[in-house]
Short mmCIF file of C-alpha atoms in Angstrom, two decimals:
data_model
loop_
_atom_site.label_atom_id
_atom_site.label_comp_id
_atom_site.label_asym_id
_atom_site.label_seq_id
_atom_site.Cartn_x
_atom_site.Cartn_y
_atom_site.Cartn_z
CA MET A 387 86.49 80.27 109.64
CA ARG A 388 85.19 79.81 113.22
CA LYS A 389 84.88 82.45 115.60
CA SER A 390 83.92 84.84 112.97
CA LYS A 391 81.24 86.60 111.58
CA VAL A 392 80.62 88.33 107.92
CA PHE A 393 77.96 91.06 107.91
CA VAL A 394 76.90 92.49 104.90
CA GLY A 395 75.80 96.03 104.45
CA SER A 396 73.01 97.60 102.03
CA SER A 397 75.44 99.29 99.68
CA HIS A 398 76.40 96.20 97.69
CA PRO A 399 74.25 93.21 98.80
CA GLU A 400 75.54 91.01 95.86
CA LEU A 401 79.18 91.92 96.42
CA GLY A 402 78.60 90.56 100.01
CA LYS A 403 76.90 87.56 99.06
CA LEU A 404 79.69 86.57 96.55
CA ILE A 405 82.25 87.01 99.25
CA CYS A 406 80.17 84.76 101.77
CA ASP A 407 80.11 82.21 99.17
CA ARG A 408 83.71 82.24 98.50
CA LEU A 409 84.35 81.92 102.17
CA GLY A 410 81.93 79.10 102.65
CA VAL A 411 80.15 81.11 105.46
CA ARG A 412 76.71 82.53 105.65
CA GLU A 413 75.96 86.25 106.12
CA GLY A 414 75.63 87.15 109.74
CA LYS A 415 72.02 88.09 111.08
CA CYS A 416 71.91 92.13 111.18
CA THR A 417 68.88 94.14 110.83
CA LEU A 418 69.16 97.56 108.75
CA GLN A 419 66.26 99.93 108.93
CA LYS A 420 65.23 103.40 108.47
CA PHE A 421 63.34 105.29 110.78
CA ALA A 422 60.76 107.81 109.23
CA ASN A 423 62.64 110.58 109.81
CA GLY A 424 65.76 109.49 107.99
CA GLU A 425 67.63 107.89 110.58
CA THR A 426 69.63 104.71 110.24
CA SER A 427 68.96 102.03 112.81
CA VAL A 428 71.35 98.84 113.02
CA SER A 429 70.48 95.72 115.42
CA ILE A 430 72.79 92.75 115.62
CA GLY A 431 70.94 89.49 115.32
CA GLU A 432 73.47 87.02 117.08
CA SER A 433 76.16 86.73 119.75
CA ILE A 434 79.58 88.09 118.33
CA ARG A 435 81.24 88.16 121.76
CA ASP A 436 85.17 87.32 121.34
CA GLU A 437 84.44 86.86 117.52
CA ASP A 438 86.04 88.64 114.70
CA CYS A 439 83.59 90.68 112.75
CA TYR A 440 83.89 91.65 109.10
CA ILE A 441 81.79 94.42 107.71
CA VAL A 442 81.31 94.40 103.97
CA GLN A 443 80.19 98.09 102.78
CA SER A 444 81.22 99.70 99.61
CA GLY A 445 81.13 103.19 98.35
CA SER A 446 77.55 103.67 96.32
CA GLY A 447 75.42 106.22 94.85
CA ARG A 448 73.62 106.80 98.27
CA ILE A 449 77.03 107.42 99.58
CA ASN A 450 76.57 109.58 102.63
CA ASP A 451 73.52 107.23 104.11
CA HIS A 452 75.86 104.04 103.65
CA ILE A 453 78.96 105.60 105.27
CA MET A 454 76.44 106.55 108.37
CA GLU A 455 75.41 102.89 108.00
CA LEU A 456 78.92 101.49 108.03
CA LEU A 457 79.85 103.61 111.23
CA ILE A 458 76.80 102.13 113.25
CA MET A 459 77.20 98.73 112.30
CA ILE A 460 80.97 99.00 113.86
CA SER A 461 79.91 100.43 116.93
CA ALA A 462 76.98 98.10 117.03
CA CYS A 463 79.89 95.22 116.66
CA ARG A 464 81.88 96.86 119.61
CA GLY A 465 79.28 97.52 122.00
CA GLY A 466 78.57 93.57 121.43
CA SER A 467 81.80 92.96 122.65
CA ALA A 468 83.55 91.73 119.32
CA ASN A 469 87.15 90.79 119.56
CA LYS A 470 88.40 92.41 116.17
CA ILE A 471 86.46 94.70 113.83
CA THR A 472 87.47 94.99 110.17
CA ALA A 473 85.62 97.05 107.70
CA VAL A 474 85.88 95.81 104.12
CA ILE A 475 85.35 98.96 102.01
CA PRO A 476 86.32 97.83 98.25
CA TYR A 477 85.50 101.28 96.85
CA PHE A 478 86.33 103.70 99.83
CA PRO A 479 84.16 106.61 99.79
CA TYR A 480 85.55 110.56 99.15
CA SER A 481 88.84 109.23 98.06
CA LYS A 482 89.17 112.08 95.65
CA GLN A 483 89.15 114.21 98.64
CA SER A 484 92.50 113.17 99.71
CA LYS A 485 94.26 116.66 99.49
CA MET A 486 93.44 120.30 99.93
CA LYS A 487 92.64 121.73 96.55
CA LYS A 488 91.17 125.13 97.17
CA HIS A 489 91.34 127.50 99.94
CA ARG A 490 89.16 126.91 103.18
CA GLY A 491 88.48 123.44 101.76
CA ALA A 492 88.63 120.11 103.39
CA ILE A 493 90.57 116.88 103.29
CA THR A 494 87.28 114.87 103.53
CA ALA A 495 89.03 111.31 103.01
CA ARG A 496 91.20 111.94 106.27
CA MET A 497 87.82 112.79 108.35
CA ILE A 498 86.58 109.36 106.89
CA ALA A 499 89.59 107.46 108.19
CA ASN A 500 89.28 109.19 111.62
CA LEU A 501 85.49 108.43 111.72
CA LEU A 502 86.11 104.56 111.23
CA THR A 503 88.76 104.75 113.73
CA MET A 504 86.37 106.32 116.35
CA ALA A 505 83.61 103.94 115.59
CA GLY A 506 85.85 101.30 116.80
CA ALA A 507 87.51 99.58 113.54
CA ASP A 508 90.62 97.70 114.29
CA HIS A 509 91.65 97.25 110.56
CA VAL A 510 90.41 98.26 106.91
CA ILE A 511 90.61 96.35 103.90
CA THR A 512 90.05 98.55 100.73
CA MET A 513 91.03 98.41 96.89
CA ASP A 514 92.83 100.60 94.73
CA LEU A 515 92.77 103.64 96.62
CA HIS A 516 92.70 106.62 94.67
CA ALA A 517 95.98 108.04 96.39
CA ALA A 518 97.93 105.27 98.08
CA GLN A 519 99.18 107.96 100.46
CA MET A 520 95.70 108.06 102.20
CA GLN A 521 96.85 104.97 104.26
CA GLY A 522 98.83 107.50 106.46
CA PHE A 523 95.36 108.81 107.22
CA PHE A 524 94.81 105.75 109.68
CA THR A 525 96.08 104.87 112.98
CA LYS A 526 94.86 101.23 112.35
CA PRO A 527 96.39 98.91 109.71
CA VAL A 528 95.09 99.31 106.23
CA ASP A 529 95.34 96.29 103.40
CA ASN A 530 94.86 98.23 100.13
CA LEU A 531 94.73 95.66 97.64
CA TYR A 532 95.25 96.00 94.03
CA ALA A 533 93.00 94.92 91.29
CA GLY A 534 96.19 94.95 88.76
CA PRO A 535 96.73 91.21 88.45
CA THR A 536 93.18 90.52 87.88
CA LEU A 537 92.97 93.10 84.90
CA ALA A 538 96.26 91.74 83.65
CA ARG A 539 94.83 88.14 83.54
CA TRP A 540 91.78 89.21 81.90
CA ILE A 541 93.74 91.46 79.20
CA ARG A 542 95.71 88.24 78.57
CA LEU A 543 92.53 86.21 78.04
CA ASN A 544 90.29 88.46 75.86
CA ILE A 545 91.98 91.02 74.12
CA PRO A 546 93.46 89.41 70.86
CA GLU A 547 97.20 90.15 70.10
CA TRP A 548 97.38 91.70 73.52
CA ARG A 549 101.24 91.35 73.12
CA GLU A 550 101.23 94.27 70.61
CA ALA A 551 99.12 96.51 72.53
CA VAL A 552 99.86 99.72 74.71
CA VAL A 553 98.74 100.62 78.16
CA VAL A 554 97.78 104.31 78.20
CA SER A 555 97.45 106.47 81.16
CA LYS A 556 94.69 109.49 80.57
CA ASN A 557 96.63 111.73 82.96
CA PRO A 558 100.31 111.97 84.36
CA GLY A 559 98.95 111.19 87.71
CA GLY A 560 98.17 107.53 86.72
CA THR A 561 101.29 107.08 85.45
CA LYS A 562 102.80 104.90 87.74
CA ARG A 563 99.62 102.68 87.63
CA VAL A 564 100.37 102.32 83.90
CA THR A 565 103.75 101.40 84.25
CA ALA A 566 102.93 98.59 86.88
CA LEU A 567 100.69 96.88 84.59
CA ALA A 568 102.69 97.36 81.45
CA ASP A 569 105.53 96.05 83.31
CA ALA A 570 103.51 92.75 84.38
CA LEU A 571 102.20 92.40 81.08
CA LYS A 572 105.62 93.10 79.51
CA ILE A 573 104.18 95.39 76.74
CA ASN A 574 104.71 99.11 75.94
CA PHE A 575 103.10 102.05 77.72
CA ALA A 576 102.25 105.55 76.72
CA MET A 577 100.81 108.76 78.47
CA ILE A 578 98.59 111.16 77.60
CA ASN A 579 98.34 115.18 78.96
CA THR A 580 95.70 117.23 78.46
CA ASP A 581 96.39 121.19 79.45
CA ARG A 582 94.90 124.60 78.70
CA ARG A 583 95.58 125.34 74.62
CA ARG A 584 98.61 127.90 74.13
CA ARG A 585 98.78 129.77 70.85
CA ASN A 586 101.50 128.47 68.28
CA ALA A 587 101.48 124.98 69.98
CA PHE A 588 100.83 123.05 66.92
CA PRO A 589 102.52 121.27 65.79
CA ILE A 590 105.11 119.80 68.47
CA SER A 591 107.88 117.92 67.44
CA ARG A 592 109.56 117.22 71.07
CA ALA A 593 108.48 116.48 74.46
CA SER A 594 107.13 120.08 76.08
CA PRO A 595 109.08 120.82 79.54
CA THR A 596 105.54 120.01 81.41
CA ILE A 597 105.51 116.56 80.22
CA LEU A 598 109.38 116.11 80.84
CA ALA A 599 108.56 117.39 84.43
CA GLU A 600 106.04 114.46 85.05
CA PHE A 601 108.78 112.09 84.30
CA ASP A 602 111.28 113.40 86.75
CA ASP A 603 108.96 113.35 89.34
CA ASP A 604 108.74 109.50 89.29
CA ASP A 605 111.11 107.85 91.46
CA ASP A 606 112.46 105.27 88.34
CA ASN A 607 113.90 107.69 85.36
CA SER A 608 114.16 104.71 83.21
CA ALA A 609 111.41 105.55 81.40
CA LYS A 610 112.69 109.18 80.40
CA ASN A 611 116.00 107.78 79.33
CA ASP A 612 114.51 105.13 77.11
CA PRO A 613 114.26 106.63 73.58
CA MET A 614 111.19 104.71 73.00
CA SER A 615 109.12 106.52 75.51
CA LEU A 616 109.50 109.75 73.71
CA SER A 617 109.60 108.43 70.16
CA GLU A 618 105.90 109.50 69.22
CA ILE A 619 104.58 112.77 70.46
CA ARG A 620 100.97 113.79 68.82
CA THR A 621 98.87 116.65 69.76
CA ALA A 622 95.36 117.78 68.87
CA ARG A 623 92.80 120.41 70.22
CA VAL A 624 89.96 119.48 72.38
CA VAL A 625 86.68 121.67 72.17
CA GLN A 626 83.50 120.82 74.46
CA GLY A 627 85.31 117.25 75.40
CA HIS A 628 86.08 116.31 71.65
CA VAL A 629 88.88 116.10 69.31
CA VAL A 630 88.68 118.55 66.62
CA ASP A 631 91.22 119.40 63.68
CA ASP A 632 93.21 122.17 63.44
CA ASN A 633 91.14 124.16 60.90
CA TYR A 634 88.17 124.06 63.74
CA GLU A 635 87.18 127.36 64.69
CA ALA A 636 85.77 127.26 68.10
CA PRO A 637 83.28 130.13 69.11
CA ASN A 638 85.04 133.49 70.43
CA ASP A 639 88.11 131.77 70.26
CA GLU A 640 89.90 135.10 70.70
CA ASP A 641 87.73 136.27 73.17
CA ALA A 642 88.47 132.99 75.14
CA ASP A 643 92.16 133.57 74.94
CA THR A 644 91.92 137.19 76.13
CA SER A 645 89.56 136.12 78.82
CA HIS A 646 91.74 133.40 80.08
CA ALA A 647 95.18 135.79 79.92
CA SER A 648 93.53 138.72 81.89
CA GLN A 649 92.17 135.94 84.39
CA ASP A 650 95.87 134.66 84.79
CA ASN A 651 97.10 138.09 85.10
CA GLU A 652 94.18 139.29 87.62
CA ALA A 653 94.97 135.99 89.82
CA MET A 654 98.82 137.12 89.74
CA TYR A 655 98.54 140.31 90.84
CA SER A 656 95.83 139.59 93.63
CA SER A 657 98.65 136.88 94.99
CA VAL A 658 101.30 139.52 95.42
CA TYR A 659 99.29 142.43 96.53
CA SER A 660 96.18 140.92 98.42
CA LEU A 661 96.36 138.55 101.25
CA THR A 662 92.72 139.62 102.15
CA SER A 663 91.30 139.59 99.32
CA ASN A 664 88.55 136.68 98.00
CA HIS A 665 90.92 135.53 94.84
CA ASP A 666 91.57 131.86 95.40
CA HIS A 667 95.14 132.49 94.09
CA ALA A 668 96.63 134.40 97.24
CA LEU A 669 100.03 134.17 98.13
CA GLY A 670 100.82 130.83 99.41
CA GLY A 671 97.78 129.33 98.11
CA THR A 672 96.88 126.23 95.60
CA ILE A 673 95.71 126.46 91.98
CA ASP A 674 92.28 125.35 90.99
CA ALA A 675 91.29 121.87 91.17
CA THR A 676 90.61 121.59 87.49
CA GLY A 677 94.14 121.76 86.98
CA SER A 678 94.75 119.04 88.81
CA ASP A 679 94.80 115.31 87.58
CA ASP A 680 91.09 115.16 88.43
CA GLU A 681 90.29 117.71 85.71
CA ASP A 682 87.27 115.66 84.48
CA GLU A 683 85.92 116.16 88.19
CA HIS A 684 84.11 119.49 86.74
CA GLU A 685 82.76 119.85 83.22
CA VAL A 686 85.64 121.29 81.33
CA THR A 687 84.10 123.61 78.34
CA GLU A 688 87.37 125.72 77.72
CA GLU A 689 89.52 124.72 74.79
CA ARG A 690 92.30 122.21 75.92
CA MET A 691 95.19 120.56 74.12
CA ILE A 692 95.82 116.90 74.40
CA THR A 693 99.34 115.09 74.03
CA LEU A 694 99.95 111.53 73.77
CA VAL A 695 103.32 110.55 74.59
CA GLY A 696 103.93 106.94 73.00
CA ASP A 697 103.26 104.97 69.88
CA VAL A 698 99.78 103.30 69.74
CA LYS A 699 99.66 103.11 65.50
CA ASP A 700 98.07 100.11 64.28
CA ARG A 701 98.07 98.51 67.75
CA THR A 702 95.16 98.47 70.90
CA ALA A 703 95.14 100.98 73.23
CA ILE A 704 94.32 99.86 76.59
CA ILE A 705 93.31 103.17 78.52
CA ILE A 706 93.57 102.50 82.49
CA ASP A 707 92.80 104.10 85.57
CA ASP A 708 91.65 103.43 89.21
CA MET A 709 87.85 104.66 88.34
CA ILE A 710 85.34 105.80 85.84
CA ASP A 711 83.29 108.42 87.08
CA ARG A 712 82.66 111.23 84.56
CA PRO A 713 83.27 110.30 80.20
CA GLY A 714 84.52 113.24 79.11
CA SER A 715 88.22 112.64 79.71
CA TYR A 716 87.92 108.97 78.46
CA ILE A 717 86.26 109.91 75.06
CA ALA A 718 88.81 112.55 74.68
CA ALA A 719 91.67 110.07 75.01
CA ALA A 720 89.91 107.50 72.99
CA GLU A 721 89.20 109.92 70.31
CA HIS A 722 92.52 110.97 70.06
CA CYS A 723 94.24 107.54 70.06
CA ARG A 724 91.82 106.65 67.17
CA MET A 725 91.54 109.40 65.12
CA ASN A 726 94.88 111.13 65.38
CA CYS A 727 97.28 108.66 66.65
CA GLY A 728 96.00 105.47 64.39
CA ALA A 729 95.02 102.90 67.44
CA LYS A 730 93.28 99.93 66.11
CA LYS A 731 90.97 99.49 69.03
CA VAL A 732 90.50 101.29 72.50
CA TYR A 733 89.88 99.68 75.70
CA VAL A 734 88.75 101.45 78.88
CA ILE A 735 89.73 99.48 82.25
CA ALA A 736 89.47 100.72 85.42
CA THR A 737 88.91 99.04 89.24
CA HIS A 738 85.90 101.25 90.08
CA GLY A 739 82.86 101.68 87.77
CA VAL A 740 80.96 104.67 89.42
CA PHE A 741 79.70 105.70 86.45
CA VAL A 742 77.41 109.03 87.43
CA GLU A 743 74.31 109.73 85.70
CA GLY A 744 74.89 109.73 81.85
CA CYS A 745 78.33 108.55 81.80
CA LEU A 746 77.78 105.03 80.59
CA GLU A 747 75.52 106.30 78.18
CA ASP A 748 78.05 108.62 76.53
CA MET A 749 80.90 106.21 76.40
CA GLU A 750 78.26 103.77 74.82
CA ASN A 751 77.63 106.05 72.04
CA SER A 752 81.21 107.07 71.69
CA TRP A 753 82.28 105.08 68.63
CA CYS A 754 85.89 105.48 69.48
CA ILE A 755 85.57 103.28 72.75
CA ASP A 756 85.26 99.30 71.83
CA HIS A 757 85.04 98.00 75.14
CA ILE A 758 84.62 98.93 79.24
CA VAL A 759 85.88 96.81 81.68
CA VAL A 760 85.49 97.60 85.66
CA THR A 761 85.34 95.39 88.59
CA ASN A 762 82.30 94.80 91.42
CA THR A 763 83.65 97.04 93.56
CA PHE A 764 80.87 99.85 93.13
CA PRO A 765 77.17 98.39 92.77
CA ILE A 766 76.12 98.92 88.88
CA PRO A 767 72.39 99.12 88.21
CA SER A 768 71.03 95.76 86.40
CA GLU A 769 69.41 98.00 83.77
CA HIS A 770 72.85 99.21 83.24
CA ARG A 771 74.09 95.71 82.53
CA THR A 772 71.41 94.25 80.36
CA ARG A 773 71.29 97.63 78.06
CA SER A 774 75.07 98.05 77.45
CA ASN A 775 76.86 96.06 74.49
CA LYS A 776 80.51 97.06 75.83
CA LEU A 777 80.37 96.94 79.66
CA THR A 778 82.07 93.70 81.28
CA ILE A 779 82.08 93.63 84.97
CA ILE A 780 85.06 91.33 86.63
CA ASP A 781 84.37 89.86 89.89
CA ILE A 782 86.80 90.94 92.34
CA SER A 783 85.00 88.65 95.61
CA PRO A 784 87.67 85.88 95.44
CA LEU A 785 90.70 88.51 96.11
CA LEU A 786 88.56 90.22 98.90
CA ALA A 787 87.42 86.85 100.15
CA GLU A 788 91.05 85.48 100.20
CA CYS A 789 92.34 88.54 102.19
CA ILE A 790 89.45 88.16 105.09
CA ARG A 791 90.71 84.52 104.98
CA ARG A 792 94.30 85.26 105.53
CA ASN A 793 93.27 87.83 107.64
CA HIS A 794 91.86 85.82 110.05
CA TYR A 795 94.04 83.24 110.30
CA GLY A 796 96.88 85.52 110.48
CA GLU A 797 98.40 84.54 107.13
CA SER A 798 100.82 87.00 105.56
CA ILE A 799 98.53 89.40 103.06
CA SER A 800 102.29 90.38 100.97
CA GLN A 801 102.66 86.70 99.89
CA LEU A 802 98.85 87.33 98.54
CA PHE A 803 100.14 90.13 96.61
CA ASP A 804 103.15 87.96 95.42
CA HIS A 805 100.85 85.28 94.36
CA MET A 806 98.57 87.46 92.24
CA MET A 807 101.65 89.09 90.59
CA THR A 808 103.17 85.73 89.35
CA ILE A 809 99.67 84.86 87.64
#
């Protein structure tokens, strides 16, 4: 790759080295350091005039420091008269904050996009954005790569009897991602919905209106019309993040239900009669974030109802998502598949292995989860790799390197997608 330089930030040097090795280039000379007061200093150590610069910097545990480092590196390349600057961000930071969830909140992902553009980035390469609509935040071109074909290849090669497996979405928001992978593998799929438990909700013999509404939101209604999609609907109770049987008595169950009802009524009246109150449910506002697809973003302690639409009995269940950060929803989904729905094994597969503190250990200790598979878009400490018996990390550097090469030579990126989907 002539007239180009690849610089690697400090967030994920291992991935950066793998990309450079795959491209057959050396890492660009760059000095990254911090002053005593915590400020970040960047110095480019070679000429980049009229060259294409690629800066590899992923999200990490020190997210704010590495965002600032990336912005300074982009600005330094712009100051060095680089011809084109491309930010390669395998895991895009703040991607969960891509919509307004509460009053007076911020769409932080849009702010990060604006900062990258203002710093001088001409192009962004990332992977499996939490919401694909985030590409609209940018005024510069964005290549949002998909790890699905790579994950599909791993499933074919490593899961016994994968043709009989079922791909499972742990929440309605991930249904499109799951159906795309199921179509690529030509296998069945299922969906899990978790909601606040309602009295007399057990058992359920038909699909609830909430579940059917999720299918209505899909552009393709073939799943709703397919009788196999609604052939099996199994529900269970989730208390303190774990599946329990119907006879389990949750502490203060009556008080909890009464409290929930009073809170709902209070929120309703306040939204109608008071626009200036401090309640989060004022007229025209949005609901709490814990009711969204990111319900595991906060630890949910109230009793919930978990529903699986699909059939995983005597099959391997493959739970798919874009990232694993907190363990609660994955453990509950795995327990429901194994204990109530008869799944033989449960694989949890995601693109980004964020693994906040204690997440990997909790998933390791769950007997219902047999294997955890992630890519190396997010740096995972070496001690987690050595201690874990269930964790598998897939190298995604070949896809990123090929995208960089095609971008440098002006080749089609869509052809890369087409090629990967046929593997």
